[in-house]
Coordinates of C-alpha atoms in Angstrom, one line a residue:
X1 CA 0.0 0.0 0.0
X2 CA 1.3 3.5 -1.0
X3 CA 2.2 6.0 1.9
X4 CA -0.8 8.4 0.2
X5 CA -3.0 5.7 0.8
X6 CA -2.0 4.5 4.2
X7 CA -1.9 8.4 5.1
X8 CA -5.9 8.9 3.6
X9 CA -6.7 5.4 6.0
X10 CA -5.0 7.0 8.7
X11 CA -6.6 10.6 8.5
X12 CA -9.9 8.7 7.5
X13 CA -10.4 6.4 10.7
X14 CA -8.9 9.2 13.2
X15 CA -11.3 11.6 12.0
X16 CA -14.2 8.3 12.5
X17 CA -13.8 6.9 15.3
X18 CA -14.6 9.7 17.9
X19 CA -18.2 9.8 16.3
X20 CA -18.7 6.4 16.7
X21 CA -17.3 6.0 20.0
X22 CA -19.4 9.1 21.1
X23 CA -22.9 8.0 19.2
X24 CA -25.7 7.5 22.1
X25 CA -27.6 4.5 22.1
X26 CA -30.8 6.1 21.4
X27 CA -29.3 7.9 18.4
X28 CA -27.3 4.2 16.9
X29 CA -30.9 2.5 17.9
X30 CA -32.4 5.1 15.3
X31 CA -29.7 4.3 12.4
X32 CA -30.5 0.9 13.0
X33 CA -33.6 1.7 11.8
X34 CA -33.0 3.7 9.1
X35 CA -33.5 2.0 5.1
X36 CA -29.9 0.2 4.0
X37 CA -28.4 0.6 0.6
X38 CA -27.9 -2.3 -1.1
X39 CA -24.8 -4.8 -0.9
X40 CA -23.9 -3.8 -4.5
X41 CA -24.7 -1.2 -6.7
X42 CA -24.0 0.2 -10.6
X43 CA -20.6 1.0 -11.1
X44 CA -21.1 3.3 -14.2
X45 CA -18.7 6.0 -13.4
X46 CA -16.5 3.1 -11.4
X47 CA -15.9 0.4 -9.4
X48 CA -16.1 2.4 -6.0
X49 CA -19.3 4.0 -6.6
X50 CA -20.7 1.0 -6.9
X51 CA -19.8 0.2 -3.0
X52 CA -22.0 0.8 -0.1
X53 CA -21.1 3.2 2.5
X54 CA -18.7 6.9 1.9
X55 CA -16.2 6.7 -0.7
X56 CA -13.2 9.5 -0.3
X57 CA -9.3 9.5 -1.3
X58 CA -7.9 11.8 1.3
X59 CA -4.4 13.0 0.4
X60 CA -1.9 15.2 2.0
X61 CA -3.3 18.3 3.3
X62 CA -6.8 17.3 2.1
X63 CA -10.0 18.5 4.7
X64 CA -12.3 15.4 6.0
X65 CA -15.1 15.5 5.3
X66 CA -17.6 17.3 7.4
X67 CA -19.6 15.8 10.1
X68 CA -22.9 16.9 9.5
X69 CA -24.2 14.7 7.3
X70 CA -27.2 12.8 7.0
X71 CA -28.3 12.1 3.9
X72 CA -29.0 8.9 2.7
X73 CA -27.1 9.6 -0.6
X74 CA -25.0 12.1 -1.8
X75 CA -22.0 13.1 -4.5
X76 CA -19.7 16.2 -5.1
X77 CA -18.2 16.1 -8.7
X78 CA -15.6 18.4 -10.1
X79 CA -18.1 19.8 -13.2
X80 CA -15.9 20.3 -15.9
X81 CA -13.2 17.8 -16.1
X82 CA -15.9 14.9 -14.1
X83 CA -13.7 13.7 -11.2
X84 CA -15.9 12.3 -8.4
X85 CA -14.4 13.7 -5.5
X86 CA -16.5 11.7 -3.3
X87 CA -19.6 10.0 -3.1
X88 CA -21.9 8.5 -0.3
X89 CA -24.5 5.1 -1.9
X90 CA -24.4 7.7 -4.9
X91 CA -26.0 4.7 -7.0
X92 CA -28.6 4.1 -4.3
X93 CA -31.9 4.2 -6.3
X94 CA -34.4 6.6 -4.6
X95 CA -37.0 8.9 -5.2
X96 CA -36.2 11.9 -7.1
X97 CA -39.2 13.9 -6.2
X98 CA -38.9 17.6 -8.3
X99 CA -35.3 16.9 -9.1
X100 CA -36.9 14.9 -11.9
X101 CA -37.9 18.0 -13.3
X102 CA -34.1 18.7 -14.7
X103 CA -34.7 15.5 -16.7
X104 CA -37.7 16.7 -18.3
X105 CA -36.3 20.1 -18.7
X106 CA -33.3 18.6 -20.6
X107 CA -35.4 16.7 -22.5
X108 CA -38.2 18.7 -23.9
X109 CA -36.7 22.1 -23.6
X110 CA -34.9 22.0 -26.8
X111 CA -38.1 21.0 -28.6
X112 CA -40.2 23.9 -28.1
X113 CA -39.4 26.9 -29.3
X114 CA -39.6 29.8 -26.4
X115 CA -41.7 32.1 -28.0
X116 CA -44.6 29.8 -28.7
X117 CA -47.5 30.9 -27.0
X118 CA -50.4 28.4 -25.5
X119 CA -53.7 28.1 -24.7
X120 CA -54.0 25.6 -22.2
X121 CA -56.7 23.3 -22.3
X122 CA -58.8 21.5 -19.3
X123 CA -57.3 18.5 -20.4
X124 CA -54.0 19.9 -20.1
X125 CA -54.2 20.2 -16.4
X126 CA -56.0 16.4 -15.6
X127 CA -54.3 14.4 -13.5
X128 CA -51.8 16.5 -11.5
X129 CA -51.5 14.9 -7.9
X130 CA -53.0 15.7 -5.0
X131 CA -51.0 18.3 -3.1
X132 CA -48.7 19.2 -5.9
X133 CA -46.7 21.8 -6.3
X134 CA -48.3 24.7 -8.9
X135 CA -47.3 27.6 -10.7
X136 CA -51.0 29.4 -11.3
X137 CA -51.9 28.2 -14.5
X138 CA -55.7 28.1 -15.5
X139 CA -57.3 26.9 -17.9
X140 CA -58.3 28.7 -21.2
X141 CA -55.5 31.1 -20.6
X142 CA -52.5 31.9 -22.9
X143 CA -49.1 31.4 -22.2
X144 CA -45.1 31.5 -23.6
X145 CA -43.3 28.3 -23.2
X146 CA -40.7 30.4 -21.3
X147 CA -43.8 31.5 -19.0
X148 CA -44.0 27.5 -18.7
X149 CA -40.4 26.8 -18.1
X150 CA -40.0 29.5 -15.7
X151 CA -43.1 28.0 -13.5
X152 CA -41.4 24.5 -13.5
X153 CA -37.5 25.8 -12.3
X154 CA -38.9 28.5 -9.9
X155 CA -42.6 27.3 -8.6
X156 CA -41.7 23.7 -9.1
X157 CA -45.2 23.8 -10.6
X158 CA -46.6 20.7 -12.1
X159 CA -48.8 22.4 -14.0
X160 CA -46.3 24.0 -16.1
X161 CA -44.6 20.6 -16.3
X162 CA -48.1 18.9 -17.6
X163 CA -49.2 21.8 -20.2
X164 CA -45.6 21.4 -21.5
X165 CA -45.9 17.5 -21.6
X166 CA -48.9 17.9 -23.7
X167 CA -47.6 20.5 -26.2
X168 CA -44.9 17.4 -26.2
X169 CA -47.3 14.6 -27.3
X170 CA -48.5 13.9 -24.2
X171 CA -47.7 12.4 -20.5
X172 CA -47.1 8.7 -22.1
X173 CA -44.4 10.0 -25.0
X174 CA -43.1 12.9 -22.8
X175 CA -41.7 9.7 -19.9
X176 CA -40.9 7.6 -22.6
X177 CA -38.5 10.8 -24.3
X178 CA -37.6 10.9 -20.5
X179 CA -36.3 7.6 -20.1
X180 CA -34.6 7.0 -23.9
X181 CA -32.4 10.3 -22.6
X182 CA -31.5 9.1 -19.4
X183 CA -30.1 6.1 -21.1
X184 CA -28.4 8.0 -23.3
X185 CA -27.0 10.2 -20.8
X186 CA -26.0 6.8 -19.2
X187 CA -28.3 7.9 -15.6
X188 CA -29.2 4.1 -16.0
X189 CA -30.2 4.2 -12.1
X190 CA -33.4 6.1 -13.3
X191 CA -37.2 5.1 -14.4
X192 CA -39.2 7.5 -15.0
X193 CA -42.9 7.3 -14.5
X194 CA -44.4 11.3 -13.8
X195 CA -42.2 13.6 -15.7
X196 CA -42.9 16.0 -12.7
X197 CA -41.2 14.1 -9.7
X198 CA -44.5 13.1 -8.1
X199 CA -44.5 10.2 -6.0
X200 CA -44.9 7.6 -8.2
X201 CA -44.5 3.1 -7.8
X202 CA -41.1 2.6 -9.2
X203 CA -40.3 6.1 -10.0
X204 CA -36.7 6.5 -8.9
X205 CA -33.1 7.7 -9.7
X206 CA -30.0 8.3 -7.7
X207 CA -27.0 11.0 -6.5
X208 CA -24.9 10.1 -9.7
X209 CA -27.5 10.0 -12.2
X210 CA -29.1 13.3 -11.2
X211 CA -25.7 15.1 -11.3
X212 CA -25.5 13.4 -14.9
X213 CA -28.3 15.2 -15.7
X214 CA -27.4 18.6 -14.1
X215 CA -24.5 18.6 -16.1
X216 CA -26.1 17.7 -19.5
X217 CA -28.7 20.9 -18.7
X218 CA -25.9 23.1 -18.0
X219 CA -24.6 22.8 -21.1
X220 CA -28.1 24.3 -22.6
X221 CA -28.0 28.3 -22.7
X222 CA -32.1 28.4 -21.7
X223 CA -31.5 25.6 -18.7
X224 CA -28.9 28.0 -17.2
X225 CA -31.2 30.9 -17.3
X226 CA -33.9 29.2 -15.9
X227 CA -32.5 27.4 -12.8
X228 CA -30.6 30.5 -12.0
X229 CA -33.1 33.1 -12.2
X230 CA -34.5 34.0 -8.6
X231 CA -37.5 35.7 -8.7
X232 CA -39.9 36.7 -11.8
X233 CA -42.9 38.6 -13.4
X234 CA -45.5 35.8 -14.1
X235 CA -48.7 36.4 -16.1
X236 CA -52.2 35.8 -13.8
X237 CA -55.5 35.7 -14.8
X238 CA -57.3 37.6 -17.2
X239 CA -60.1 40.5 -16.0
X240 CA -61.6 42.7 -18.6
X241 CA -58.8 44.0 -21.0
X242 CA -56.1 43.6 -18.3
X243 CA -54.6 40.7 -17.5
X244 CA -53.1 40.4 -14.1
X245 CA -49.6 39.0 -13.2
X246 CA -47.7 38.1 -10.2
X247 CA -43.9 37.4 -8.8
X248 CA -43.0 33.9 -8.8
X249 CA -39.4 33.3 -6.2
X250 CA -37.0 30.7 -6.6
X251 CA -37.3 27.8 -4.0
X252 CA -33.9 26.9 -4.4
X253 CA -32.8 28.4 -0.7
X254 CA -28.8 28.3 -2.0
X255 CA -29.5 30.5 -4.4
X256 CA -32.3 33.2 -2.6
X257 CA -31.9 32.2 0.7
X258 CA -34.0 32.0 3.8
X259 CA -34.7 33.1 7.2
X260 CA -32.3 30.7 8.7
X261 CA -30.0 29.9 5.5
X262 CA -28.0 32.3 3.7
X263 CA -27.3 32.4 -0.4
X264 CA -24.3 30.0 -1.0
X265 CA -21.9 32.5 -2.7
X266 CA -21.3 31.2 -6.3
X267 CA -24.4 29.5 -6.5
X268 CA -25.8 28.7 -10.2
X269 CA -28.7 26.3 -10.2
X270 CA -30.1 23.3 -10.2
X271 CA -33.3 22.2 -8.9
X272 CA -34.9 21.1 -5.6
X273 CA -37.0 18.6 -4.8
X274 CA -39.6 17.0 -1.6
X275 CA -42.3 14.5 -1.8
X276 CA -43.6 12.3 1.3
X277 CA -41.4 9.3 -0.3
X278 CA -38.7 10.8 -1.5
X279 CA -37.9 13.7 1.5
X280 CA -35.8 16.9 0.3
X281 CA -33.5 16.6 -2.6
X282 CA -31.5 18.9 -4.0
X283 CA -28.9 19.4 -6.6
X284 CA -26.7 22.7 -7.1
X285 CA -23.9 23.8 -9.0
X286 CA -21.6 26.4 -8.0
X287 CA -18.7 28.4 -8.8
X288 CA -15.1 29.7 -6.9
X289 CA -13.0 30.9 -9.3
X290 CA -12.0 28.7 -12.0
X291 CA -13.6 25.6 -10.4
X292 CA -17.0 24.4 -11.1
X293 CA -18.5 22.0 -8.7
X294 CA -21.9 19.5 -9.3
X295 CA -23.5 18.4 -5.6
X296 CA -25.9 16.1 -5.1
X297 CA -28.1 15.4 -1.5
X298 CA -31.1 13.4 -1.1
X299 CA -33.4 12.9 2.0
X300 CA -31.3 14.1 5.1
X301 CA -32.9 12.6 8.0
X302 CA -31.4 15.3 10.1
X303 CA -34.2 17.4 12.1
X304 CA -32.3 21.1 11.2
X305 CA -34.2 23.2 9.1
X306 CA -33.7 23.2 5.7
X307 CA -30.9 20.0 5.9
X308 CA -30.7 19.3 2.3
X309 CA -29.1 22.9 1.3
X310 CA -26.9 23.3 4.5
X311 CA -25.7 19.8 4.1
X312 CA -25.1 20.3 0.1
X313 CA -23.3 23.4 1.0
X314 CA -21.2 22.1 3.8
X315 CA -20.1 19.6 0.9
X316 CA -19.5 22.2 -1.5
X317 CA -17.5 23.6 1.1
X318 CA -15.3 20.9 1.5
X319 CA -15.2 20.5 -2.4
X320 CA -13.4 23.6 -3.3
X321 CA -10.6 23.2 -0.2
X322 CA -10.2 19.5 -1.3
X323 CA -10.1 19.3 -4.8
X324 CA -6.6 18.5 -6.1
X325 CA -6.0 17.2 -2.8
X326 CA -8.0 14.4 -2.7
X327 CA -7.8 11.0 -5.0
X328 CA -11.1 11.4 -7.6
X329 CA -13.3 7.9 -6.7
X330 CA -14.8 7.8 -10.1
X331 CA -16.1 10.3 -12.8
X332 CA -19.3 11.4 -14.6
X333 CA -19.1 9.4 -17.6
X334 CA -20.2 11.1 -21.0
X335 CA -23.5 10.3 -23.0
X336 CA -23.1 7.7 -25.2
X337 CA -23.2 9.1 -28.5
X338 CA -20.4 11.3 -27.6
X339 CA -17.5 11.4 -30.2
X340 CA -14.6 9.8 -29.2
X341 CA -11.6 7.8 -28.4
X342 CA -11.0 6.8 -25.0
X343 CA -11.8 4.5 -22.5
X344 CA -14.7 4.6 -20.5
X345 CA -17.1 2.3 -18.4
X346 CA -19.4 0.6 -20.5
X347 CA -23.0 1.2 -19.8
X348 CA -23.0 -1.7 -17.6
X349 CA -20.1 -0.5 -15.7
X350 CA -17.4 -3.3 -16.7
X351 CA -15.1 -0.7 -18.9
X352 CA -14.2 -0.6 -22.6
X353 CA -14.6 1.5 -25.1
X354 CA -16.4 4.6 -24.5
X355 CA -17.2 7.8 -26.3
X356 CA -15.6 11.6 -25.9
X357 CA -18.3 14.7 -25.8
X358 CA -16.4 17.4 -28.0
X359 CA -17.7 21.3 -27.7
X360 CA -21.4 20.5 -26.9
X361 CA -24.4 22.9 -27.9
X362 CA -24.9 26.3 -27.6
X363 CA -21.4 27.2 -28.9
X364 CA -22.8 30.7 -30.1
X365 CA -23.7 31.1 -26.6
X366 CA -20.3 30.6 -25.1
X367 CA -19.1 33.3 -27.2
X368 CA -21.4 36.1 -26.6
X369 CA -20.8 36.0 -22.8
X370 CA -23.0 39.7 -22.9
X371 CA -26.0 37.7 -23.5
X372 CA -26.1 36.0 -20.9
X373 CA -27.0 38.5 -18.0
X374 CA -30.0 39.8 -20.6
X375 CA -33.4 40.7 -18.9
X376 CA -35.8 37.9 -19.9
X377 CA -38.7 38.7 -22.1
X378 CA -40.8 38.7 -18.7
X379 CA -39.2 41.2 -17.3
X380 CA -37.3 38.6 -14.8
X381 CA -33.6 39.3 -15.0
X382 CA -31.8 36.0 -13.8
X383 CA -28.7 37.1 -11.8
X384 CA -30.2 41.1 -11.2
X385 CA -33.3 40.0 -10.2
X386 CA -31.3 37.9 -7.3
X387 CA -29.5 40.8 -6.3
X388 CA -32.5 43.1 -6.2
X389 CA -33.9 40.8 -3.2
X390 CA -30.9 39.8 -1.2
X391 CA -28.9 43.1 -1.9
X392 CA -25.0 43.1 -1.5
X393 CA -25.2 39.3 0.0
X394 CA -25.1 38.3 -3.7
X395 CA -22.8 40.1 -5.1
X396 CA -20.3 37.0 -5.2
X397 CA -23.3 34.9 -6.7
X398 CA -23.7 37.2 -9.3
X399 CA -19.9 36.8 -10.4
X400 CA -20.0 33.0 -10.2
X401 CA -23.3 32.5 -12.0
X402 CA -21.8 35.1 -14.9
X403 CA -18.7 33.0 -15.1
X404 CA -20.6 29.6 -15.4
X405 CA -22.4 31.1 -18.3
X406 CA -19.4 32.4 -20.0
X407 CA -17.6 29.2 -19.6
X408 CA -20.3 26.8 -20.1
X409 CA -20.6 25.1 -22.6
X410 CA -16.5 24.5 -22.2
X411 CA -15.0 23.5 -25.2
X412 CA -13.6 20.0 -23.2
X413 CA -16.7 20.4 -20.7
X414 CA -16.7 16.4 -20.9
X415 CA -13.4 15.4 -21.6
X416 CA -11.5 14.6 -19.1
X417 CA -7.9 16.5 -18.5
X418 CA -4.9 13.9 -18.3
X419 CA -4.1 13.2 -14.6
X420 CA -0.3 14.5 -13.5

């Protein structure tokens, strides 16, 4: 065994074993009860991921991991070159709850041109579940698709998500689209049955496959608007010759904040999520100067409010102070159509050849970085609108999510740098 390794053992179980010697009875009685992940799990991405329990490489000089943690699954992945730099049953399938959405967005996003307008029909709006998270849509009302799109990242609103389905095809083709991306994005934890999240027999995905996702939206110049606009001008119902509007807020508490939580400075996106089944989920992406992390949490089961942000950003935290000191456990692999030439794990996880992703979409995009602070036909304005809320607490949020705009798409987002 190498003296890095032995050292990252070493640091590893010091840093352990006073919480386990210190853990009351009633509180190792209650992890007794809590749901285990399975024995074995996918190992798309690699071998380690595929193993029960925390997976870390601690190197020389490298932080441990904070304490705090509760979730029943989690990742941190460097975003640009795809290094895992540690993962918790981040193949565990669970429920996704609204973190589905990013799916759906990635998936019928590109379709629809933004402009379209819509008048929704009653059936549009059949069959949304009980207690489900809305946007304000009625029925026999107009709308643009980036009215829609901006009710699904801000409100959650699975309204939005159903009118859009239709203007798709339809619930049935929008989850089949749904699932044929997620196996090509290789997120082959997921099954999608509710293209809005909603608690659903067999509807599940996991840590890995959700930052998969995240990272194939962030490539998509409309995505990153979306999930990092915080508050906006949405249209309301129509009385006389006037039609009414309203502000819609981002629930995403990194990136507005809360009473008890403040905005994680560099904070871009994604999307949360909570459902009875699936408890909060949340993923983020955020930005310290030239390094772009991916986070994934899902279902905390500690009793502080709001867990799943402060325990995402206690991980992003350690993150950016451990990356390029820490061993990378595995990668985000690329889709599978990406051009290439190197190796990669198979879609089954067993290696061989896999596929590069070159320059991505949305190239145009990456080099007009002026467009991408523009106001929003809506009036919302992204990154402004945040700072108009929170005042000067964002003004390092507003330089991280301009610099993940510029930079993204990257033209190696998905290619992964040679290791030194």
């Amino acid at each position: 065994m190498s003296a890095v390794k032995k050292t990252a053992l070493t640091v590893l179980s010091a840093s352990l074993l006073p919480a386990l010697t210190a853990l009351p009875a009633h509180a190792a009685a209650a992890a007794d009860k809590q749901p285990k992940p399975p024995v074995s799990m996918s190992t798309v991405g690699g071998t380690q991921l595929g193993q029960p329990g925390t997976q870390v490489q601690l190197g020389p000089g490298s932080p441990i991991l904070p304490k705090e943690l509760s979730a029943r699954s989690w990742i941190v992945a460097d975003a640009e070159s795809g290094d895992v730099l540690a993962a918790h049953n981040s193949h565990w399938r669970l429920p996704p709850a609204s973190t589905m959405k990013m799916l759906f967005a990635d998936t019928v996003l590109p379709k629809l041109p933004k402009t379209q307008v819509y008048k929704v029909k009653d059936t549009d709006l059949a069959g949304i579940g009980e207690g489900s998270s809305l946007v304000g849509i009625k029925e026999r009302h107009t709308y643009t698709v980036h009215d829609m799109w901006l009710g699904v990242f801000l409100k959650s609103g699975n309204d939005a998500v159903h009118v859009l389905a239709e203007m798709n095809g339809g619930m049935a083709k929008t989850v089949r689209d749904m699932q044929a991306h997620a196996e090509e994005l290789q997120a082959l934890d997921t099954t999608v049955v509710s293209p809005d999240g909603y608690d659903a027999k067999g509807q599940v995905s996991s840590a890995y496959d959700l930052t998969l996702i995240a990272r194939s939206g962030m490539q998509k110049k409309d995505f990153r608007e979306y999930c990092s606009t915080a508050s906006a001008i949405f249209p309301g119902e129509k009385r006389g010759k006037k039609r009414e509007s309203f502000e819609i807020q981002n629930t995403n508490r990194l990136l507005t904040g809360a009473p008890d939580i403040e905005p994680y400075k560099g904070m871009a996106g994604v999307k949360n999520g909570n459902t009875t089944h699936a408890g909060a989920t949340f993923t983020g992406v955020a930005q310290r100067g030239d390094k772009v992390l991916l986070v994934t949490v899902m279902n905390p089961s500690a009793e502080e409010g709001h867990a799943v942000y402060k325990e995402a950003a206690r991980l992003l935290d350690w993150g950016f102070e451990a990356s390029g000191k820490v061993v990378p456990v595995g990668e985000l692999v690329p889709p599978k159509s990406a051009e290439t030439g190197r190796d990669t794990p198979s879609a089954k996880g067993k290696g061989g050849k896999g596929k590069e992703v070159g320059t991505g979409g949305d190239k145009a995009a990456a080099k007009d970085p002026a467009t991408q602070l523009a106001v929003t036909d809506n009036g919302s304005s992204g990154v402004a609108t945040a700072l108009a809320i929170t005042g000067g607490a964002l003004v390092v949020l507003a330089a991280g999510v301009f610099l993940v705009n510029r930079r993204w798409p990257l033209p190696a987002l998905v290619r992964r740098r040679p290791r030194r």
